[in-house]
PDB file of C-alpha atoms in Angstrom:
ATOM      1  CA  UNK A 387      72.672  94.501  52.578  1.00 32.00           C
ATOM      2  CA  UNK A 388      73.481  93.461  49.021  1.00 39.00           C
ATOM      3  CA  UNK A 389      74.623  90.342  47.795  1.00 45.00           C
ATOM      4  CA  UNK A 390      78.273  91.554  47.831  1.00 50.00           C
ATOM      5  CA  UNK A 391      78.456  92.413  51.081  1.00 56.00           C
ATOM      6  CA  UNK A 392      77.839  96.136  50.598  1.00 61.00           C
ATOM      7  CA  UNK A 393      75.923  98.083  52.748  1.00 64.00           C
ATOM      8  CA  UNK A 394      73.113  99.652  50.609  1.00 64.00           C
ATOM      9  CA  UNK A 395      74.074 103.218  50.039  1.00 74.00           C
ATOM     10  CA  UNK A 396      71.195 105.808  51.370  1.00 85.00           C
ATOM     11  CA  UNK A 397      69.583 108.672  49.922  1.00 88.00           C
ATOM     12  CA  UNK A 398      68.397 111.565  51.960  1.00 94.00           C
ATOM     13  CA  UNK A 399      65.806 113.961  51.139  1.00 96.00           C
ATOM     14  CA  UNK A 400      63.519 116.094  52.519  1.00 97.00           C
ATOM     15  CA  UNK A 401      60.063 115.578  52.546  1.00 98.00           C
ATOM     16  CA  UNK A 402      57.305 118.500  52.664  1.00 98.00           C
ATOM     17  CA  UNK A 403      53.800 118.861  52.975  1.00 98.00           C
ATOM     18  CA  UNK A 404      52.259 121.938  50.837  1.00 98.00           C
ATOM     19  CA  UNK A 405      49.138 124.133  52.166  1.00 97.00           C
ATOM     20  CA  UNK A 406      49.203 123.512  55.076  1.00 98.00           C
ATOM     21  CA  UNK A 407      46.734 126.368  56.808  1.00 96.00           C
ATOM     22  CA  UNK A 408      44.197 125.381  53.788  1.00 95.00           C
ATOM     23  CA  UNK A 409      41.584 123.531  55.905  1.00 94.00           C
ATOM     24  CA  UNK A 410      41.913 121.120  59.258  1.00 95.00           C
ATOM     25  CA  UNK A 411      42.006 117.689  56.932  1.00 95.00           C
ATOM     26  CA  UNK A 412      45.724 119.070  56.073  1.00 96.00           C
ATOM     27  CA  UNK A 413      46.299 119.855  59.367  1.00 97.00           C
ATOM     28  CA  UNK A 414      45.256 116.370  60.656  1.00 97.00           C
ATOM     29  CA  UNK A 415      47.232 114.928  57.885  1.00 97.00           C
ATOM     30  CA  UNK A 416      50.094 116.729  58.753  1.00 98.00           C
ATOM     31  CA  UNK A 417      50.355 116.240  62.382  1.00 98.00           C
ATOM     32  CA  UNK A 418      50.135 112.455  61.955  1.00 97.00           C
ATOM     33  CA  UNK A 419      52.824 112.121  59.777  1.00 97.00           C
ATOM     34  CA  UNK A 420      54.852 114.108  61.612  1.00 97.00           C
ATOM     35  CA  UNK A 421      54.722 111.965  64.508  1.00 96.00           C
ATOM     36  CA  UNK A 422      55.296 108.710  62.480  1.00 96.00           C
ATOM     37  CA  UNK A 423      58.278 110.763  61.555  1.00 96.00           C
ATOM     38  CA  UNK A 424      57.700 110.712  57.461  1.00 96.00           C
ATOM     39  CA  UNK A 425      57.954 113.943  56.680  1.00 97.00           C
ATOM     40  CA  UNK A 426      60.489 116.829  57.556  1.00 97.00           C
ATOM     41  CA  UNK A 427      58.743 120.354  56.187  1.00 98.00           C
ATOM     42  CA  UNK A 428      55.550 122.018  56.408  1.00 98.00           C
ATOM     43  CA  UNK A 429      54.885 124.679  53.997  1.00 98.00           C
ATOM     44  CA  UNK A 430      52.506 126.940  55.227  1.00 98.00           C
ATOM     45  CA  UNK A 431      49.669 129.356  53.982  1.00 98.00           C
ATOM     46  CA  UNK A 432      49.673 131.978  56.512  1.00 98.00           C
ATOM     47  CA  UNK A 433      46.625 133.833  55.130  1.00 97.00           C
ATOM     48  CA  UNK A 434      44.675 130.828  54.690  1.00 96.00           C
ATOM     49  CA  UNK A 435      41.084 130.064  56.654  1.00 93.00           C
ATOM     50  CA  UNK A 436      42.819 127.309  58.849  1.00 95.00           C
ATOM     51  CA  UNK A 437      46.248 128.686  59.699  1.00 97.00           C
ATOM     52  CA  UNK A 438      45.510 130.412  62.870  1.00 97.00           C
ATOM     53  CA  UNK A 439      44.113 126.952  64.120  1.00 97.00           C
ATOM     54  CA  UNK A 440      46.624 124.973  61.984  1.00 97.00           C
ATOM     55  CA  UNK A 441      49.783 126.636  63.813  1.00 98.00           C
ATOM     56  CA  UNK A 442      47.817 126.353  67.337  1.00 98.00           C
ATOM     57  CA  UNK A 443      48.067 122.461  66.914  1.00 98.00           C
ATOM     58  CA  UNK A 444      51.195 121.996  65.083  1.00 98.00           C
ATOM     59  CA  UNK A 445      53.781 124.248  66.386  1.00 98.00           C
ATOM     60  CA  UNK A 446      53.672 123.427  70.573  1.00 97.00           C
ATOM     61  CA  UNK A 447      53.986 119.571  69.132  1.00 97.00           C
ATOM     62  CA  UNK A 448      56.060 120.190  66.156  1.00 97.00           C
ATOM     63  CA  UNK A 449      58.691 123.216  65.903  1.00 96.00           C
ATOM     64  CA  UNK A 450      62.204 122.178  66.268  1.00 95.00           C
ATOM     65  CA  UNK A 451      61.313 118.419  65.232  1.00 96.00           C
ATOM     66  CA  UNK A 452      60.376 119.609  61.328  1.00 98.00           C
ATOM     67  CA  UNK A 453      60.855 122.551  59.317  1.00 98.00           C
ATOM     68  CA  UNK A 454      58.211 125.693  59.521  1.00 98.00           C
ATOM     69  CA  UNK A 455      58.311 127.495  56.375  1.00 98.00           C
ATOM     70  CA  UNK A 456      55.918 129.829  54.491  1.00 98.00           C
ATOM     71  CA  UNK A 457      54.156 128.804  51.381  1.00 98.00           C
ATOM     72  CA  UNK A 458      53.762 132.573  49.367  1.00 98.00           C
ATOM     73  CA  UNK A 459      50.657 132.900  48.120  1.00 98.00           C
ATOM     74  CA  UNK A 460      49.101 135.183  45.315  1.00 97.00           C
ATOM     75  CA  UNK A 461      46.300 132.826  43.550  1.00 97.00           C
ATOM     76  CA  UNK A 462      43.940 131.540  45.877  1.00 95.00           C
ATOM     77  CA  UNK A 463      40.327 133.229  46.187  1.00 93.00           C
ATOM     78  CA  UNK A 464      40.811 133.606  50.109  1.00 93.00           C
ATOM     79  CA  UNK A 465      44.842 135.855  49.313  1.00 94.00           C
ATOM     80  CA  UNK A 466      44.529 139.032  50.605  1.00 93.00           C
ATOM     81  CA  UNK A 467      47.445 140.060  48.004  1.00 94.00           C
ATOM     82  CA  UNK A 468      46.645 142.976  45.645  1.00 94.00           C
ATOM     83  CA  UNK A 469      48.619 141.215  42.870  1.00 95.00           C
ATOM     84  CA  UNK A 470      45.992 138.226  43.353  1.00 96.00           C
ATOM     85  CA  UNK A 471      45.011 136.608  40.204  1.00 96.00           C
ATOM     86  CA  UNK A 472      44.546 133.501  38.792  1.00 96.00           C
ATOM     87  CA  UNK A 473      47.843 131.584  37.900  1.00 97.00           C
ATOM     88  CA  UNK A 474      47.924 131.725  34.311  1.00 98.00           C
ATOM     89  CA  UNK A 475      47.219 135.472  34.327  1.00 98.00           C
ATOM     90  CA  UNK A 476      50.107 135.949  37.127  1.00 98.00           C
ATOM     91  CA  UNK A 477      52.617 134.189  35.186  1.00 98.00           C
ATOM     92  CA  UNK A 478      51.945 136.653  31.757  1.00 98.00           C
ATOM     93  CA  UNK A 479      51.583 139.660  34.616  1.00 98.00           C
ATOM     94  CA  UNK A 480      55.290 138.555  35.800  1.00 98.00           C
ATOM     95  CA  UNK A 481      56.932 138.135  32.711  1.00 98.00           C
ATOM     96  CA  UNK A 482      55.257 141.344  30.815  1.00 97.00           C
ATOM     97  CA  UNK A 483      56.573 143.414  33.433  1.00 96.00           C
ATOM     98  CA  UNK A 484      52.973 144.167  34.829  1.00 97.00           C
ATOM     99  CA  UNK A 485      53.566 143.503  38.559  1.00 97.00           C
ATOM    100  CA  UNK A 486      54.063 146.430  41.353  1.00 97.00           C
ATOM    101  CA  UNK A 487      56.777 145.944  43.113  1.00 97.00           C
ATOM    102  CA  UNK A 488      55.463 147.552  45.992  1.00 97.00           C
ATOM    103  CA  UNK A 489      52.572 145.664  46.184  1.00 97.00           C
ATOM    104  CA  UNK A 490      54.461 142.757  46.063  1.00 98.00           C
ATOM    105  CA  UNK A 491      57.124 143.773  48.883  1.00 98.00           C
ATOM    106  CA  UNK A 492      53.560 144.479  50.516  1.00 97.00           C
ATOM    107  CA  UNK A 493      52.026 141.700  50.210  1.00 97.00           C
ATOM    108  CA  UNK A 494      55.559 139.711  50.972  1.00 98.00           C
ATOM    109  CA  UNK A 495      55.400 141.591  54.076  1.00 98.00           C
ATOM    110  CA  UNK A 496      52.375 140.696  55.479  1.00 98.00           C
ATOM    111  CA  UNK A 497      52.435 136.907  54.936  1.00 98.00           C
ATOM    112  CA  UNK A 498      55.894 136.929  56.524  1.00 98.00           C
ATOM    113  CA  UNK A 499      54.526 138.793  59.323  1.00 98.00           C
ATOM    114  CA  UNK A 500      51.407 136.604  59.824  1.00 98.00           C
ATOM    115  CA  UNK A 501      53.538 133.273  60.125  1.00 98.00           C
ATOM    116  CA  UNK A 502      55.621 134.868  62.376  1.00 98.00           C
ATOM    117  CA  UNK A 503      52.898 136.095  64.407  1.00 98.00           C
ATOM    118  CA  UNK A 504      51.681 132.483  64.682  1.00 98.00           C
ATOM    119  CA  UNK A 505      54.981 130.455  64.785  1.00 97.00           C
ATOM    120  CA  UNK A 506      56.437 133.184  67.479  1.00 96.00           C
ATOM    121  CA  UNK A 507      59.733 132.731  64.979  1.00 95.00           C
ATOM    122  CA  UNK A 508      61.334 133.547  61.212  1.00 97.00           C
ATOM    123  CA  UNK A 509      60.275 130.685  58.980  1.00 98.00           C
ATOM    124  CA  UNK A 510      62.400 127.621  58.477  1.00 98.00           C
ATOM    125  CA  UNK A 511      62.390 128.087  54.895  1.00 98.00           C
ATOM    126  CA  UNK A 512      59.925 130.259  52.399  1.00 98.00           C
ATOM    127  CA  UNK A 513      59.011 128.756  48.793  1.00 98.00           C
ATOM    128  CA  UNK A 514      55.675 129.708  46.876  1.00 98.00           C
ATOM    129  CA  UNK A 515      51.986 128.001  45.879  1.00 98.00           C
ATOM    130  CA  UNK A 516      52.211 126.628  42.308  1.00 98.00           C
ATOM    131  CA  UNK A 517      55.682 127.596  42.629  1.00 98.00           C
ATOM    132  CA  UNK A 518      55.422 131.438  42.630  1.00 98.00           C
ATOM    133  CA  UNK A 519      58.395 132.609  44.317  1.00 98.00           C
ATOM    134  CA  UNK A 520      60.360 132.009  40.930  1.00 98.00           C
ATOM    135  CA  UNK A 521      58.483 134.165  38.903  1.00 98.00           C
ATOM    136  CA  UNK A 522      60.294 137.551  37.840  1.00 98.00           C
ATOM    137  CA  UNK A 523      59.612 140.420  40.477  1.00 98.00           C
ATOM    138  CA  UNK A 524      58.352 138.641  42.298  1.00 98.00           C
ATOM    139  CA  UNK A 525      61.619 136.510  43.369  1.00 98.00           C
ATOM    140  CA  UNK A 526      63.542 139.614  42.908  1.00 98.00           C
ATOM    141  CA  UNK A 527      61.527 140.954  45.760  1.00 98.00           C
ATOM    142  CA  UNK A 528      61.464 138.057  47.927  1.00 98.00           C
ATOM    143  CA  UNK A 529      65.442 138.173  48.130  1.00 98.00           C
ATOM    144  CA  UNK A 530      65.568 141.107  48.999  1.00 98.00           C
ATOM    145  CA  UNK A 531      62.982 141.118  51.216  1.00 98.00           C
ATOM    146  CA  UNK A 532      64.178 138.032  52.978  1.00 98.00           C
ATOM    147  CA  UNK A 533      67.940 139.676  53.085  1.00 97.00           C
ATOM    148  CA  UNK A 534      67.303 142.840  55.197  1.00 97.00           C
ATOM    149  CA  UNK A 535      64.708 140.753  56.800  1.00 97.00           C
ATOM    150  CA  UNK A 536      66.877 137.509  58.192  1.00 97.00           C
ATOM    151  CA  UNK A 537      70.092 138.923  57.493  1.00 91.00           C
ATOM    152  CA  UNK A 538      71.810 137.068  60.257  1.00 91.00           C
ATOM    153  CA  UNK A 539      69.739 133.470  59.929  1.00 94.00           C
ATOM    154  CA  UNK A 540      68.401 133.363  56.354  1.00 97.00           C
ATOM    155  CA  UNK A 541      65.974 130.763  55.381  1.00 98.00           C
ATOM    156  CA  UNK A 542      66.589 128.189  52.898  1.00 98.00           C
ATOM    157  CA  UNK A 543      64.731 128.748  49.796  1.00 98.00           C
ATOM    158  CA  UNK A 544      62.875 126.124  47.548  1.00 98.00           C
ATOM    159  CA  UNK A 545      64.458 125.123  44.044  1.00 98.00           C
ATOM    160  CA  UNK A 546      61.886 123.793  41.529  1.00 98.00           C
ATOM    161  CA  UNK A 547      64.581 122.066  39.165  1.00 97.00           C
ATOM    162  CA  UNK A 548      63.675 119.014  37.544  1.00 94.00           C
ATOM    163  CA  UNK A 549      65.284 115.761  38.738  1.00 92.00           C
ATOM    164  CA  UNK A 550      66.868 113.345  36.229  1.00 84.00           C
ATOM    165  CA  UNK A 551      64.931 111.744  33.909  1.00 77.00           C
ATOM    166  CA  UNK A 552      63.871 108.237  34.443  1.00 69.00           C
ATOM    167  CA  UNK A 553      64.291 106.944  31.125  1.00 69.00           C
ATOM    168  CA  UNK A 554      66.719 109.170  28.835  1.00 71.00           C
ATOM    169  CA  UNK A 555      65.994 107.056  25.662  1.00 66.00           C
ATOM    170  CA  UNK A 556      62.157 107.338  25.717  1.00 72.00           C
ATOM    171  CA  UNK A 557      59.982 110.276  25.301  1.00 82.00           C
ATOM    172  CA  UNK A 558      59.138 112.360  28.646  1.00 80.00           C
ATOM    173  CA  UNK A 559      55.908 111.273  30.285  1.00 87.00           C
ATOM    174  CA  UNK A 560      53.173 113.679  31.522  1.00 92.00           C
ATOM    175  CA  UNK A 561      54.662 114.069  35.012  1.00 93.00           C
ATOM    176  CA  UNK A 562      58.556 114.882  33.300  1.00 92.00           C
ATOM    177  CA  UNK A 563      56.851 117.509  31.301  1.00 94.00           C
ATOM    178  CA  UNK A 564      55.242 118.969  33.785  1.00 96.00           C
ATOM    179  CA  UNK A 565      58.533 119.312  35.462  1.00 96.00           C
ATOM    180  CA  UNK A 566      60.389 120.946  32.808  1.00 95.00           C
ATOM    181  CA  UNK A 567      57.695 123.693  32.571  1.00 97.00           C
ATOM    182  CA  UNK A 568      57.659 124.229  36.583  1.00 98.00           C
ATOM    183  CA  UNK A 569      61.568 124.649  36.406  1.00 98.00           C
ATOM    184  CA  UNK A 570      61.332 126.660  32.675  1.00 98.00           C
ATOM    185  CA  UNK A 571      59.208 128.705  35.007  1.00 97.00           C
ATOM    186  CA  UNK A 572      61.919 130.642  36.879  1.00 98.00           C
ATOM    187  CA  UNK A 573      64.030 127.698  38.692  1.00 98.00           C
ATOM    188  CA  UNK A 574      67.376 129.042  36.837  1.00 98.00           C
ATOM    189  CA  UNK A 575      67.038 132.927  37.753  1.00 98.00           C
ATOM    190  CA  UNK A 576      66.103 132.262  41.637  1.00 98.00           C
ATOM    191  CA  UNK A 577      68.660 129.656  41.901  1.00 98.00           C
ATOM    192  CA  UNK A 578      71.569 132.300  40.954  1.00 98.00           C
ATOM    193  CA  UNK A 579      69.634 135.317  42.951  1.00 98.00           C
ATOM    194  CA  UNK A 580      69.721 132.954  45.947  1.00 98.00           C
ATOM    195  CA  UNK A 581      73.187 131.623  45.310  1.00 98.00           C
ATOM    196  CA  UNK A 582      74.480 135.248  44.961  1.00 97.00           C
ATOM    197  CA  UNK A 583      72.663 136.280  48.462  1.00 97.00           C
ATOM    198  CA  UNK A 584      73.596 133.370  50.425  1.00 97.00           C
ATOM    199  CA  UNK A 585      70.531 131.548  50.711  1.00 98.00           C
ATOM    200  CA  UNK A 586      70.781 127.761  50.253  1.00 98.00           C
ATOM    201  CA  UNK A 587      68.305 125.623  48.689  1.00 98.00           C
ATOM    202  CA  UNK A 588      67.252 122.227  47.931  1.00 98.00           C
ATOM    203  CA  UNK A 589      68.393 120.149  44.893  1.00 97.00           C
ATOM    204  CA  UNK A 590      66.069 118.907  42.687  1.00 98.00           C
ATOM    205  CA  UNK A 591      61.679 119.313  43.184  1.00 98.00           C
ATOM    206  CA  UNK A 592      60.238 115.973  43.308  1.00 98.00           C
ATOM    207  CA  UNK A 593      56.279 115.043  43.803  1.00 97.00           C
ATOM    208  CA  UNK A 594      55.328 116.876  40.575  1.00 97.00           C
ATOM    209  CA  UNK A 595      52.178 114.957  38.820  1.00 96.00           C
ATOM    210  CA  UNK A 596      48.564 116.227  37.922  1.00 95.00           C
ATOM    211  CA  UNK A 597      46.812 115.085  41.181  1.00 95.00           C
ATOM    212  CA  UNK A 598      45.217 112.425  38.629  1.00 94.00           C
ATOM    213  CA  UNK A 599      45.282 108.713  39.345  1.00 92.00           C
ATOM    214  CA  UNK A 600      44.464 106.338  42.115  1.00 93.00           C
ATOM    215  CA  UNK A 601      46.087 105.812  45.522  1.00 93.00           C
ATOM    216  CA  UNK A 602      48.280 102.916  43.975  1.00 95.00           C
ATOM    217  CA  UNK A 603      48.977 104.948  40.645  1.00 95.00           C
ATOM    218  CA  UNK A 604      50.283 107.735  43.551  1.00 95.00           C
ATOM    219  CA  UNK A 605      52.270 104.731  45.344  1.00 95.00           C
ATOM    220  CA  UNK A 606      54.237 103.641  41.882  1.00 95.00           C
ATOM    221  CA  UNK A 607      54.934 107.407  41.716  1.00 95.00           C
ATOM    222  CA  UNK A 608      56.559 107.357  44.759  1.00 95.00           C
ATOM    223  CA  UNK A 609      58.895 104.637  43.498  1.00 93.00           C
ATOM    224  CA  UNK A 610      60.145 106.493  40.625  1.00 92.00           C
ATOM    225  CA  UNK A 611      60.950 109.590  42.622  1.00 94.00           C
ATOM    226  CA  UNK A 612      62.777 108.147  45.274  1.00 92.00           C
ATOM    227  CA  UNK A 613      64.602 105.624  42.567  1.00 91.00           C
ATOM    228  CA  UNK A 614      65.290 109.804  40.552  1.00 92.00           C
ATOM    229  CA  UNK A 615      66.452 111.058  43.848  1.00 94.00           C
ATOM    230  CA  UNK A 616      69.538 111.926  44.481  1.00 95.00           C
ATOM    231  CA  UNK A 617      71.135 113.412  48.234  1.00 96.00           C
ATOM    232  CA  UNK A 618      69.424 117.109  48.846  1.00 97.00           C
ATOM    233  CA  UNK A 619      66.408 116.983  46.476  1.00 98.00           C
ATOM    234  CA  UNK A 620      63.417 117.861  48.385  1.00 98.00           C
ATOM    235  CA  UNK A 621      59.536 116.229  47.823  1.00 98.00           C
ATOM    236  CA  UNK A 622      56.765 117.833  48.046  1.00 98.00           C
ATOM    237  CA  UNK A 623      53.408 116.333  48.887  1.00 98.00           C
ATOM    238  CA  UNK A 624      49.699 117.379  49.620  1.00 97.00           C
ATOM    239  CA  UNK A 625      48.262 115.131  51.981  1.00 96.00           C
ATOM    240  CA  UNK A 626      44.949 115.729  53.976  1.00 95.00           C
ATOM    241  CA  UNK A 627      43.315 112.884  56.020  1.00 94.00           C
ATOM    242  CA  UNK A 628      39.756 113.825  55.381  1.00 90.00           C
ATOM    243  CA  UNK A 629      38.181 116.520  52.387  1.00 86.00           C
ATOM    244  CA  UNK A 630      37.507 119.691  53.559  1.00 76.00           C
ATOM    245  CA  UNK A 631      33.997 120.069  51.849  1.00 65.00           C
ATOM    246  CA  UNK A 632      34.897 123.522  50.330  1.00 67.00           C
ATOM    247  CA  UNK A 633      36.198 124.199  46.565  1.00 74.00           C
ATOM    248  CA  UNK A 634      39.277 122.465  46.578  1.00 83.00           C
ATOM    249  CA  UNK A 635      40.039 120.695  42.901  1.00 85.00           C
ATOM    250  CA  UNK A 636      42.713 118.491  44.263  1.00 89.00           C
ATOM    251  CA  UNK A 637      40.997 117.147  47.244  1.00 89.00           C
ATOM    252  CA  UNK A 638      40.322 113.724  45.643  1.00 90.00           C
ATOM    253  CA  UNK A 639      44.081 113.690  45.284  1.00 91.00           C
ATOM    254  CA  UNK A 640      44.982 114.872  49.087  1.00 93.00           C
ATOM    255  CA  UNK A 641      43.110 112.133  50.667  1.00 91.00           C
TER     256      UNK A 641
END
C-alpha cells in the first residue's frame, strides 16, 4: 500500500524464455522457473540439438500452465533452413528482395511441423531468433502461413516495439538503441500484417541489452524494464542454469 491509502496499481506482463531446445542448461533453467512460477512463455527452437529432449521434460510438466511457442530460426549453424545465413547477411537478403519465398514457406513448414510433432499441439504463440519473423518475406510468409494453417485458433505473434524511454531528456543509452534498431527492423510492417489477419500480439519487447555486464548490472536492468513496462508488453529472457560447453557467445550471459 502507499502512503495515501492506495492500493499500488499492478503491471502485468509476460515473461519468456528464448532458445529453449538450444542445449539441456536452458532446459534446466527453464523448467525451474517455471515451477517457481516466474515466467509465462517458452520460445522454442524446434530444430535445435536439445529440443526433442527439451519438449520430453517440459511439456508433460508444463503445457497448459505456460505458453509453448516456436522460436523461427534461419541463423544458427545447426538450421536446417535453405535461406540459412548469418544475421547480418539475412537482413540485406530480406530487404534486397533476395529471399525465396518458397524456401521460406518451406522452411516455415517444417519448424512448425517439428514443434508440433513434439508438443502433440499448434504453438501457443510463434516469434523469431534475433527477431526474424519481422523481416520482409519472411513475415509476409509467416502470416500467411500461420492463417491457412490455424485459421480457427491463431497464435499470438511477438511485437518487437520499443518500450518508452526511461529518460526522454537525456541521450538513449546502449540498450535504448539497440531497441530502436530491433523495432526499425520490421516491428511496424508485422504489426499491421498481423493486425489486418487477426493475430494479436504483445505490446512493447522488453529484455533487450548486449548480454554484457555482470549478474547485478543484469538485476538493475531488470528494474528499469519493469519501472518502462506498461500492461501487455512482453520480456524476453535467456536463462540457462549451467553452460552448455559448445559455441554459444552468450553463455556467460545465460548463466
Amino acid at each position: 500500500m502507499m502512503g495515501t491509502g492506495h492500493a499500488t496499481p499492478f503491471i502485468r506482463i509476460g515473461v519468456c524464455i528464448d532458445d529453449v531446445g538450444l542445449h539441456p542448461g536452458v532446459t534446466e533453467a527453464a523448467m525451474k522457473l517455471c515451477q517457481a512460477g516466474r515466467v509465462s512463455a517458452l520460445s522454442c527452437m524446434s530444430e535445435a540439438p536439445s529440443w526433442r529432449d527439451a519438449a520430453a521434460t517440459l511439456v508433460p510438466t508444463l503445457r497448459g500452465k505456460v505458453d509453448f511457442g516456436l522460436h523461427l530460426t534461419f541463423t544458427e549453424p545447426w538450421s536446417g533452413s535453405g535461406i540459412k545465413r548469418p544475421l547480418a547477411a539475412l537482413i540485406a537478403a530480406a530487404y534486397a528482395g533476395a529471399l525465396d519465398r518458397s524456401v521460406v514457406c518451406a522452411d516455415a513448414r517444417r519448424q512448425l511441423d517439428a514443434f508440433e510433432d513434439a508438443v502433440g499441439d499448434a504453438p501457443d504463440f510463434v516469434d523469431g531468433h534475433q527477431h526474424v519473423h519481422q523481416l520482409p518475406v519472411i513475415r509476409n510468409v509467416l502470416i500467411d502461413e500461420l492463417s491457412k494453417r490455424y485459421a480457427r485458433t491463431k497464435p499470438w505473434i511477438r511485437h518487437t516495439g520499443a518500450p518508452h524511454r526511461e529518460r526522454r531528456w537525456a541521450p538513449p543509452s546502449r540498450d535504448e538503441l539497440k531497441e530502436r534498431v530491433i523495432a526499425a527492423l520490421g516491428a511496424g510492417p508485422l504489426q499491421s500484417l498481423a493486425r489486418d489477419g487477426g493475430f494479436k500480439q504483445n505490446g512493447h519487447l522488453l529484455g533487450v541489452y548486449g548480454f554484457n555486464g555482470s549478474a547485478g548490472d543484469y538485476l538493475a536492468r531488470w528494474g528499469r524494464w519493469c519501472t518502462r513496462a506498461v500492461n501487455g508488453d512482453l520480456l524476453m529472457c535467456h536463462p540457462a542454469a549451467h553452460d552448455s560447453g559448445a559455441d554459444d557467445r552468450i553463455a556467460f550471459a545465460r548463466t
